Short mmCIF file of C-alpha atoms in Angstrom, two decimals:
data_model
loop_
_atom_site.label_atom_id
_atom_site.label_comp_id
_atom_site.label_asym_id
_atom_site.label_seq_id
_atom_site.Cartn_x
_atom_site.Cartn_y
_atom_site.Cartn_z
CA GLU A 1 -0.25 -24.29 19.90
CA MET A 2 3.03 -22.43 18.60
CA PRO A 3 3.64 -18.87 18.12
CA TYR A 4 3.81 -17.80 15.23
CA TRP A 5 7.54 -17.03 15.21
CA GLN A 6 8.03 -20.49 16.33
CA ARG A 7 6.06 -21.57 13.83
CA ALA A 8 8.40 -19.55 10.93
CA ALA A 9 11.64 -20.96 12.97
CA TRP A 10 9.86 -25.08 12.09
CA LEU A 11 9.56 -24.05 8.81
CA PHE A 12 12.94 -22.48 8.05
CA GLY A 13 14.38 -25.99 10.06
CA LEU A 14 13.21 -28.06 7.33
CA PHE A 15 14.62 -26.10 4.32
CA GLY A 16 18.16 -26.42 5.28
CA VAL A 17 18.28 -22.75 6.38
CA ASP A 18 22.57 -21.66 6.35
CA VAL A 19 22.47 -20.80 9.96
CA PRO A 20 22.25 -23.42 12.40
CA GLY A 21 19.35 -23.94 14.44
CA GLU A 22 19.17 -23.06 17.37
CA ARG A 23 20.29 -19.33 16.03
CA ILE A 24 17.39 -19.78 13.96
CA VAL A 25 15.10 -19.33 16.93
CA GLU A 26 16.64 -16.76 19.01
CA LEU A 27 16.57 -14.54 16.20
CA MET A 28 12.88 -15.46 14.81
CA PRO A 29 10.88 -12.89 18.20
CA VAL A 30 13.56 -10.28 16.17
CA ALA A 31 12.07 -10.58 13.06
CA TYR A 32 8.12 -11.22 15.09
CA GLY A 33 8.36 -9.20 18.20
CA PRO A 34 6.81 -6.14 19.71
CA GLN A 35 7.10 -4.00 16.14
CA TRP A 36 4.06 -6.08 15.54
CA ASP A 37 0.46 -4.29 16.65
CA ASP A 38 -1.21 -7.60 17.12
CA GLU A 39 0.75 -10.77 18.79
CA ARG A 40 -0.21 -12.78 16.54
CA ILE A 41 1.32 -11.48 13.82
CA ALA A 42 -0.26 -12.72 10.75
CA PRO A 43 -4.71 -13.98 12.57
CA VAL A 44 -7.21 -15.18 10.57
CA GLU A 45 -10.97 -13.13 10.19
CA GLU A 46 -13.66 -15.39 9.93
CA VAL A 47 -15.26 -11.93 8.49
CA VAL A 48 -18.82 -14.35 7.05
CA PRO A 49 -19.25 -17.66 7.07
CA GLY A 50 -17.25 -19.61 5.44
CA VAL A 51 -14.66 -16.52 4.23
CA HIS A 52 -12.09 -15.84 6.22
CA VAL A 53 -9.04 -13.65 5.64
CA LEU A 54 -6.02 -13.39 6.15
CA GLU A 55 -4.48 -10.02 7.48
CA LEU A 56 -0.88 -9.10 6.61
CA TRP A 57 -0.65 -5.70 7.29
CA HIS A 58 -0.20 -5.91 11.04
CA GLY A 59 3.95 -4.93 10.57
CA PRO A 60 5.91 -2.03 11.11
CA THR A 61 4.80 -0.37 7.52
CA SER A 62 1.39 -1.93 7.05
CA ALA A 63 2.42 -3.53 4.19
CA PHE A 64 2.45 -7.57 3.55
CA LYS A 65 5.89 -7.35 2.57
CA ASP A 66 6.81 -6.78 6.51
CA LEU A 67 5.94 -10.87 6.62
CA ALA A 68 9.34 -11.41 4.87
CA LEU A 69 11.07 -8.41 5.41
CA GLN A 70 11.09 -8.02 8.40
CA CYS A 71 12.92 -11.32 8.42
CA MET A 72 14.95 -11.60 5.93
CA PRO A 73 17.10 -8.98 6.83
CA VAL A 74 18.19 -10.30 10.23
CA PHE A 75 19.09 -13.65 8.94
CA PHE A 76 20.84 -11.53 5.72
CA SER A 77 22.92 -10.11 8.02
CA GLU A 78 23.51 -13.10 9.67
CA ALA A 79 24.53 -14.60 7.23
CA ILE A 80 26.85 -12.05 6.01
CA SER A 81 28.45 -12.23 9.55
CA MET A 82 28.72 -15.63 9.75
CA GLN A 83 31.26 -15.92 6.50
CA GLN A 84 33.01 -12.84 7.55
CA ALA A 85 33.80 -14.70 10.61
CA ALA A 86 35.01 -17.48 9.09
CA GLY A 87 36.98 -15.55 6.80
CA THR A 88 35.15 -16.98 3.86
CA LEU A 89 33.94 -13.02 2.99
CA ALA A 90 35.86 -10.04 3.33
CA ASP A 91 32.69 -8.06 1.13
CA ASP A 92 29.50 -6.30 2.52
CA PHE A 93 26.12 -5.53 0.45
CA LEU A 94 24.51 -3.35 -1.88
CA VAL A 95 20.84 -4.21 -1.30
CA LEU A 96 18.75 -2.98 -5.00
CA VAL A 97 14.67 -3.09 -4.58
CA ALA A 98 12.30 -2.46 -7.44
CA THR A 99 9.10 -1.33 -6.21
CA SER A 100 5.72 -0.57 -6.33
CA GLY A 101 4.87 0.61 -3.40
CA ASP A 102 4.96 -1.48 -0.70
CA THR A 103 7.86 -3.45 -0.76
CA GLY A 104 9.64 -0.71 -0.53
CA LYS A 105 9.00 0.67 2.74
CA ALA A 106 9.35 -2.24 4.45
CA ALA A 107 12.42 -3.41 2.24
CA LEU A 108 14.00 -0.34 3.73
CA ALA A 109 13.10 -0.95 7.71
CA GLY A 110 13.98 -4.06 7.52
CA PHE A 111 17.43 -2.84 6.03
CA ALA A 112 17.94 0.37 7.80
CA ASP A 113 21.23 0.07 9.57
CA ARG A 114 21.90 -3.21 9.34
CA ALA A 115 25.00 -4.51 9.58
CA HIS A 116 27.26 -4.81 6.41
CA THR A 117 24.28 -3.85 4.36
CA GLY A 118 23.64 -1.00 2.20
CA ILE A 119 19.98 -1.15 -0.02
CA VAL A 120 18.44 1.50 -2.37
CA VAL A 121 15.09 1.33 -3.69
CA PHE A 122 13.85 2.81 -7.13
CA TYR A 123 9.88 3.43 -7.48
CA PRO A 124 8.07 4.63 -10.00
CA ALA A 125 7.61 7.96 -9.59
CA GLU A 126 4.14 8.90 -10.62
CA GLY A 127 2.93 5.14 -9.61
CA VAL A 128 2.87 4.32 -5.93
CA SER A 129 0.50 6.36 -3.71
CA ALA A 130 1.11 9.69 -1.58
CA ILE A 131 1.54 7.79 1.97
CA GLN A 132 3.74 4.97 0.14
CA ARG A 133 6.28 7.64 -1.63
CA ALA A 134 6.01 10.19 2.05
CA GLN A 135 6.75 6.21 3.79
CA MET A 136 10.07 5.72 1.23
CA VAL A 137 11.37 9.72 1.25
CA THR A 138 11.17 9.67 4.86
CA GLN A 139 13.41 6.56 5.53
CA ARG A 140 16.16 7.25 8.55
CA GLY A 141 18.99 5.39 8.35
CA GLU A 142 22.67 5.99 7.71
CA ASN A 143 22.64 2.97 4.84
CA VAL A 144 19.22 3.82 2.68
CA GLY A 145 18.53 5.35 -0.34
CA VAL A 146 15.72 5.89 -2.25
CA PHE A 147 14.94 7.17 -5.79
CA GLY A 148 12.26 7.85 -8.05
CA VAL A 149 11.88 7.16 -11.74
CA ARG A 150 10.38 8.02 -14.63
CA GLY A 151 8.64 5.17 -15.58
CA ASN A 152 6.47 2.00 -14.37
CA PHE A 153 7.51 -0.58 -11.88
CA ASP A 154 8.53 -3.12 -15.04
CA ASP A 155 11.08 -0.46 -15.46
CA CYS A 156 11.94 -0.35 -12.73
CA GLN A 157 12.56 -4.11 -12.24
CA ASN A 158 14.11 -3.96 -15.39
CA ALA A 159 16.67 -1.65 -14.43
CA VAL A 160 17.59 -3.83 -11.46
CA LYS A 161 18.04 -6.79 -13.53
CA ALA A 162 19.93 -5.12 -15.83
CA ALA A 163 22.47 -4.03 -13.23
CA PHE A 164 22.88 -7.73 -12.01
CA ASN A 165 23.56 -8.97 -15.12
CA ASP A 166 26.54 -5.92 -16.47
CA GLU A 167 29.53 -7.65 -15.24
CA ALA A 168 31.48 -4.71 -15.61
CA PHE A 169 29.48 -2.71 -13.30
CA ASN A 170 29.57 -5.75 -10.79
CA ALA A 171 33.34 -5.30 -10.95
CA GLU A 172 33.72 -2.09 -10.26
CA LEU A 173 31.68 -2.57 -7.72
CA HIS A 174 33.94 -4.58 -6.15
CA ASP A 175 37.09 -4.01 -6.65
CA ALA A 176 36.69 0.05 -6.13
CA HIS A 177 34.02 0.18 -2.98
CA GLY A 178 33.72 -3.59 -1.41
CA LEU A 179 30.68 -3.99 -2.08
CA LEU A 180 28.16 -7.33 -3.43
CA LEU A 181 24.90 -7.50 -4.88
CA SER A 182 21.59 -8.64 -3.66
CA SER A 183 18.64 -8.39 -3.94
CA ALA A 184 14.92 -8.03 -1.43
CA ASN A 185 12.73 -8.64 -4.41
CA SER A 186 10.93 -12.01 -4.81
CA ILE A 187 13.41 -12.88 -7.20
CA ASN A 188 15.63 -13.42 -3.98
CA TRP A 189 13.67 -17.06 -2.55
CA GLY A 190 14.83 -15.75 1.15
CA ARG A 191 11.79 -13.21 0.37
CA LEU A 192 9.34 -16.25 -0.81
CA LEU A 193 10.59 -18.38 2.32
CA PRO A 194 8.63 -16.43 5.08
CA GLN A 195 5.75 -16.08 3.14
CA VAL A 196 5.33 -19.97 2.99
CA ALA A 197 4.92 -19.29 6.89
CA TYR A 198 1.87 -17.91 6.37
CA TYR A 199 0.13 -20.58 4.85
CA ALA A 200 1.00 -22.51 7.43
CA SER A 201 0.27 -20.56 10.01
CA ALA A 202 -3.15 -19.32 8.62
CA TYR A 203 -4.02 -23.34 8.43
CA ALA A 204 -2.76 -24.27 11.51
CA ASP A 205 -5.78 -21.61 12.89
CA MET A 206 -8.26 -22.18 10.76
CA VAL A 207 -8.27 -25.74 13.00
CA ALA A 208 -7.69 -24.24 15.92
CA SER A 209 -10.49 -21.62 15.40
CA GLY A 210 -12.30 -24.39 13.80
CA GLY A 211 -12.99 -23.44 10.54
CA VAL A 212 -11.71 -26.14 8.94
CA VAL A 213 -11.37 -30.09 9.75
CA ALA A 214 -7.03 -30.58 9.55
CA GLY A 215 -6.46 -32.10 6.85
CA ASP A 216 -9.72 -30.42 4.52
CA PRO A 217 -8.74 -28.72 1.47
CA ILE A 218 -9.63 -25.08 1.91
CA ASP A 219 -9.31 -22.47 -1.69
CA VAL A 220 -6.91 -19.41 -0.98
CA CYS A 221 -6.70 -16.50 -3.21
CA VAL A 222 -4.16 -13.79 -3.33
CA PRO A 223 -4.21 -10.78 -5.22
CA THR A 224 -1.02 -10.78 -7.09
CA GLY A 225 0.68 -8.35 -10.17
CA ASN A 226 4.19 -10.28 -9.59
CA PHE A 227 3.31 -13.61 -8.50
CA GLY A 228 5.23 -14.18 -5.49
CA ASN A 229 2.81 -13.91 -2.88
CA ILE A 230 0.23 -16.49 -5.10
CA LEU A 231 3.76 -18.97 -5.37
CA ALA A 232 4.55 -18.82 -1.33
CA GLY A 233 1.59 -20.15 -1.57
CA TRP A 234 2.20 -23.47 -4.29
CA TYR A 235 5.10 -23.35 -2.60
CA ALA A 236 2.91 -23.95 0.80
CA ARG A 237 0.98 -26.38 -1.46
CA GLU A 238 3.81 -28.85 -2.47
CA ILE A 239 5.28 -29.03 0.96
CA GLY A 240 1.36 -30.96 2.05
CA VAL A 241 -0.20 -27.35 3.36
CA PRO A 242 -4.09 -28.75 2.22
CA ILE A 243 -4.50 -26.06 -0.66
CA SER A 244 -6.70 -27.52 -3.00
CA ARG A 245 -7.06 -24.35 -5.11
CA LEU A 246 -5.41 -21.03 -5.75
CA LEU A 247 -7.47 -18.39 -6.76
CA CYS A 248 -5.04 -15.75 -8.56
CA ALA A 249 -6.98 -12.13 -8.69
CA SER A 250 -5.58 -9.32 -10.81
CA ASN A 251 -6.80 -5.65 -11.19
CA GLU A 252 -7.24 -4.63 -14.38
CA ASN A 253 -3.27 -4.99 -15.21
CA LYS A 254 -4.45 -8.46 -15.80
CA VAL A 255 -1.81 -10.53 -18.00
CA LEU A 256 -2.09 -12.61 -15.13
CA ALA A 257 -5.86 -13.53 -15.42
CA ASP A 258 -5.32 -13.66 -19.00
CA PHE A 259 -2.86 -16.36 -19.61
CA ILE A 260 -4.03 -18.50 -17.12
CA GLY A 261 -6.99 -18.44 -18.24
CA SER A 262 -5.52 -18.73 -22.32
CA GLY A 263 -1.86 -20.58 -21.27
CA THR A 264 -0.24 -17.65 -23.71
CA TYR A 265 0.93 -14.56 -21.91
CA ASP A 266 1.13 -11.31 -24.37
CA ILE A 267 1.82 -7.72 -23.60
CA SER A 268 2.48 -7.07 -26.97
CA ALA A 269 -0.68 -4.51 -27.36
CA ARG A 270 -1.33 -4.66 -23.44
CA GLU A 271 -1.35 -0.88 -21.92
CA PHE A 272 -0.01 -0.30 -18.09
CA VAL A 273 -3.08 0.88 -15.93
CA THR A 274 -2.91 2.90 -12.75
CA THR A 275 -5.64 1.04 -10.71
CA PRO A 276 -6.14 1.49 -6.27
CA SER A 277 -4.41 -1.06 -5.65
CA PRO A 278 -1.34 0.06 -7.16
CA SER A 279 0.94 -2.62 -5.49
CA MET A 280 -0.70 -5.15 -8.78
CA ASP A 281 0.60 -2.99 -11.53
CA ILE A 282 2.48 -4.80 -13.19
CA LEU A 283 2.67 -6.40 -16.51
CA ILE A 284 6.19 -8.31 -16.20
CA SER A 285 4.77 -11.14 -13.12
CA SER A 286 8.68 -12.24 -12.40
CA ASN A 287 7.60 -15.21 -10.46
CA LEU A 288 5.57 -16.94 -12.83
CA GLU A 289 9.36 -17.69 -14.37
CA ARG A 290 9.72 -20.07 -11.56
CA LEU A 291 6.36 -21.96 -11.46
CA LEU A 292 7.01 -22.40 -15.07
CA TYR A 293 10.18 -23.55 -14.25
CA HIS A 294 8.57 -26.58 -11.87
CA LEU A 295 6.19 -27.37 -14.11
CA ALA A 296 8.24 -27.62 -17.19
CA GLY A 297 11.48 -27.67 -16.60
CA PRO A 298 14.61 -25.07 -17.89
CA GLU A 299 14.50 -25.20 -21.26
CA SER A 300 11.14 -24.51 -21.39
CA VAL A 301 11.99 -21.35 -19.89
CA ARG A 302 14.90 -20.28 -21.46
CA GLU A 303 13.08 -19.90 -24.49
CA TRP A 304 10.15 -18.98 -22.96
CA MET A 305 11.22 -16.27 -21.31
CA ALA A 306 13.74 -15.43 -24.58
CA SER A 307 10.35 -14.71 -26.42
CA LEU A 308 8.37 -12.79 -24.50
CA ALA A 309 12.39 -10.75 -24.38
CA SER A 310 12.12 -10.65 -28.22
CA GLU A 311 8.35 -10.43 -28.90
CA LYS A 312 6.92 -9.45 -26.06
CA ARG A 313 4.91 -12.76 -26.32
CA PHE A 314 4.95 -16.83 -25.28
CA ARG A 315 3.02 -19.75 -25.31
CA VAL A 316 3.50 -22.74 -23.12
CA ASP A 317 2.69 -26.28 -24.60
CA ARG A 318 -0.31 -28.16 -23.37
CA ASP A 319 0.50 -30.25 -21.32
CA THR A 320 2.24 -27.40 -18.75
CA PHE A 321 -0.87 -25.21 -19.15
CA GLY A 322 -3.10 -28.10 -18.07
CA ARG A 323 -0.71 -28.36 -14.86
CA MET A 324 -1.10 -24.54 -14.18
CA ARG A 325 -5.19 -25.47 -14.63
CA GLU A 326 -5.20 -28.20 -11.92
CA VAL A 327 -4.08 -26.04 -8.75
CA PHE A 328 -4.69 -22.18 -10.58
CA LEU A 329 -7.88 -20.32 -11.58
CA GLY A 330 -7.45 -16.44 -12.56
CA ASP A 331 -9.98 -13.83 -12.70
CA TRP A 332 -9.75 -9.70 -12.82
CA VAL A 333 -11.34 -7.00 -11.05
CA SER A 334 -12.00 -3.74 -12.06
CA ASN A 335 -10.92 -0.36 -11.15
CA ASP A 336 -15.25 0.31 -10.43
CA GLU A 337 -15.81 -2.89 -9.39
CA SER A 338 -13.15 -2.86 -6.63
CA LEU A 339 -14.31 0.24 -4.89
CA ALA A 340 -17.87 -0.97 -5.33
CA VAL A 341 -17.00 -4.28 -3.47
CA ILE A 342 -14.84 -1.97 -0.25
CA ARG A 343 -18.36 -0.48 0.35
CA ARG A 344 -20.92 -3.48 -0.20
CA VAL A 345 -18.23 -5.63 2.21
CA TRP A 346 -18.20 -2.78 4.87
CA ASP A 347 -22.08 -1.68 4.63
CA GLU A 348 -22.83 -5.54 5.11
CA THR A 349 -20.33 -6.94 7.13
CA GLY A 350 -18.17 -4.11 9.49
CA TYR A 351 -15.45 -5.15 7.71
CA LEU A 352 -12.86 -2.97 5.53
CA LEU A 353 -11.15 -4.04 2.91
CA ASP A 354 -8.01 -2.75 1.36
CA PRO A 355 -8.02 -2.37 -2.17
CA HIS A 356 -5.57 -4.68 -3.45
CA THR A 357 -7.77 -7.78 -1.07
CA ALA A 358 -11.04 -6.25 -2.51
CA VAL A 359 -9.90 -7.70 -5.35
CA ALA A 360 -9.72 -10.89 -4.22
CA TRP A 361 -12.47 -10.96 -2.58
CA GLU A 362 -14.23 -10.23 -5.92
CA VAL A 363 -13.02 -13.17 -7.52
CA ALA A 364 -13.32 -15.17 -4.62
CA GLU A 365 -16.89 -14.57 -5.13
CA ARG A 366 -17.43 -15.37 -8.24
#
């Protein structure tokens, strides 16, 4: 019976967010307020019997990242204000973002003119849709910057990570400008926690509508490139949302589907492919490292990530692979197949899938 903002506030309280509970309740309606075109925020639609679509495009930029990036900047700015008022922080923050399209505009919209922060977005100059590029480069705000990069998303992401790891650069940024670096990408836990909320909310809505009996498990199919969205589903499962299997749906950049099927992550001879689902056009999936950390521990993950950096591949051990396969399945969809799915579902149901959801629909049907 709770509205979406109240569900999210309740979940934030469970995770011990460093903002007082009463303040969480005050801030959450700011994140999930009139800027959304549906008061349900993330409604669930049963398109055909037994198949539900979680609609994550009702935010101000029409990207699913709005679910996190209308929320995270509000709490980020609040936390800075709290620490500065307490005298434990004297600096402001520069937020660096690498985007394959949707994160960039959503982050810019969330952080624009937000107190104590600046934001700089890097996107692949030839790797985002025309609409996404136009959304980003026309963003208004006194604290925003947007740069097109000659390269793909992985190049942008690697550059941002290198900036975080460059001690000399960080020291100069702090000493000369009074700035500390942070991120609005999913390497920041503040991005993932709001995403956990919509899995819990979706299940509650399905129970309320009679789509599922409370306690009965559901399978969730997630189109994913950087593994953040599906990892949020895994966290939701870990805290008790009745999710049975998580289906990882890849486009032609199918490194994740191949990994889930084989236990080997290999980009050594893999070519980057431009697809109709550009937000999934990624070969180095950052959040997979998080899952492997939970399944195998820090030492194994350190070894595997070192192998990925030096040899462009790694293989997990049999135990880790088995534990992953207890929950995750993966498959991929070609460019032509994804477009055909959009046409077929429209003809059969009158429901229009976006190219990313179309990838998930096809994998779920299989």
